[in-house]
Amino acid sequence: MLGQTPDPHDRSPGRSFVGNVNLADWLRDRSPGVAERWAEGLAGGGGSWEGGAEAVLRPFCRGLVSFLPGMLTPVRKEILPLWSECAELYGSVAARRGLSAGEVIEEFHLLREVILRMMFERPPARPGAMLPLREVLLLNRALDVGVTQASVGHTDLLFFSLLHGSGSPSPLGPGEIDEVSGQIRTLQMEQQRILRHAARVRPK
């Protein structure tokens, strides 16, 4: 009957009942694989990661992907500034790798492609279940923010380089690579602090 609420205990033939799909948990479980695929795609996309910049390729991928599950949860407002800052840092490093604005956007869009491919290969939902639209929209919105902030980081560094008369940003030196890696670790540690606090105050 139209409008009738499905009975979760009904096991009659033709009815398939599946539990709620938690996209955040699915993404958290697969974050290492997503990060590695993204890193492989970036490394295979050209030579701009060669030399010193290669040292921050996987830290960036692992760090950025680690923020995404939290962006689908109630603590997303606390995670958003960390995700945005890391994406902006990625964009500034892209400028120092010699990338154009369009190229850094393409690199970030590759992350979206990797996630979508994994969704088809290892679906978050069992047959008969539907993905939670709200979480899918939150994920898409988070990725859009990442693209925007990476572009901002790229543009800002180019602007300051022109403002100070250097013309184009200089390549990353060893000390700067260590600094970037440290910034990524600091952002991840702050996320862990937020998640631990959220777990403690969560209603039982």
Coordinates of N, CA, C and O in Angstrom, one line a residue, residues 38 49 56-65 86-87 89-93 180 184:
W38 N 45.4 7.7 -5.3 CA 45.5 9.1 -5.7 C 47.0 9.5 -5.9 O 47.4 10.1 -6.9
W49 N 56.4 16.1 -9.7 CA 56.6 15.6 -8.4 C 58.0 15.1 -8.2 O 58.4 14.6 -7.2
V56 N 56.7 15.0 -0.3 CA 55.5 15.4 0.3 C 54.3 14.8 -0.4 O 53.1 15.1 0.0
L57 N 54.5 14.1 -1.5 CA 53.4 13.6 -2.3 C 52.5 12.7 -1.4 O 51.3 13.0 -1.3
R58 N 53.0 11.6 -0.8 CA 52.1 10.7 -0.1 C 51.7 11.3 1.3 O 50.5 11.1 1.7
P59 N 52.5 12.1 2.0 CA 51.9 12.8 3.1 C 50.7 13.7 2.8 O 49.8 13.7 3.6
F60 N 50.8 14.4 1.7 CA 49.6 15.2 1.3 C 48.4 14.3 1.0 O 47.3 14.6 1.5
C61 N 48.6 13.2 0.2 CA 47.5 12.4 -0.1 C 46.9 11.7 1.1 O 45.6 11.7 1.3
R62 N 47.7 11.2 2.0 CA 47.2 10.5 3.2 C 46.5 11.5 4.1 O 45.5 11.3 4.7
G63 N 47.2 12.7 4.3 CA 46.6 13.7 5.1 C 45.3 14.2 4.7 O 44.3 14.3 5.4
L64 N 45.2 14.6 3.4 CA 43.9 15.1 2.9 C 42.8 14.1 2.9 O 41.7 14.4 3.3
V65 N 43.1 12.9 2.5 CA 42.1 11.8 2.5 C 41.6 11.5 3.9 O 40.4 11.3 4.2
C86 N 44.7 22.4 4.7 CA 45.6 21.5 4.0 C 45.5 21.6 2.5 O 46.5 21.4 1.8
A87 N 44.2 21.8 2.0 CA 44.0 21.9 0.6 C 44.7 23.2 0.1 O 45.3 23.2 -1.0
L89 N 47.3 24.6 1.4 CA 48.8 24.3 1.4 C 49.2 23.5 0.2 O 50.2 23.7 -0.4
Y90 N 48.3 22.5 -0.2 CA 48.6 21.7 -1.4 C 48.7 22.6 -2.6 O 49.5 22.4 -3.5
G91 N 47.8 23.6 -2.7 CA 47.8 24.5 -3.9 C 49.0 25.4 -3.9 O 49.6 25.6 -5.0
S92 N 49.5 25.8 -2.8 CA 50.7 26.6 -2.7 C 51.9 25.8 -3.1 O 52.8 26.3 -3.9
V93 N 52.0 24.5 -2.7 CA 53.1 23.7 -3.1 C 53.0 23.4 -4.6 O 54.0 23.3 -5.3
V180 N 56.6 21.8 5.4 CA 55.3 21.4 4.8 C 54.8 20.0 5.4 O 53.7 19.9 5.8
I184 N 51.4 19.3 7.7 CA 50.4 18.3 7.5 C 50.2 17.5 8.7 O 49.0 17.2 9.1

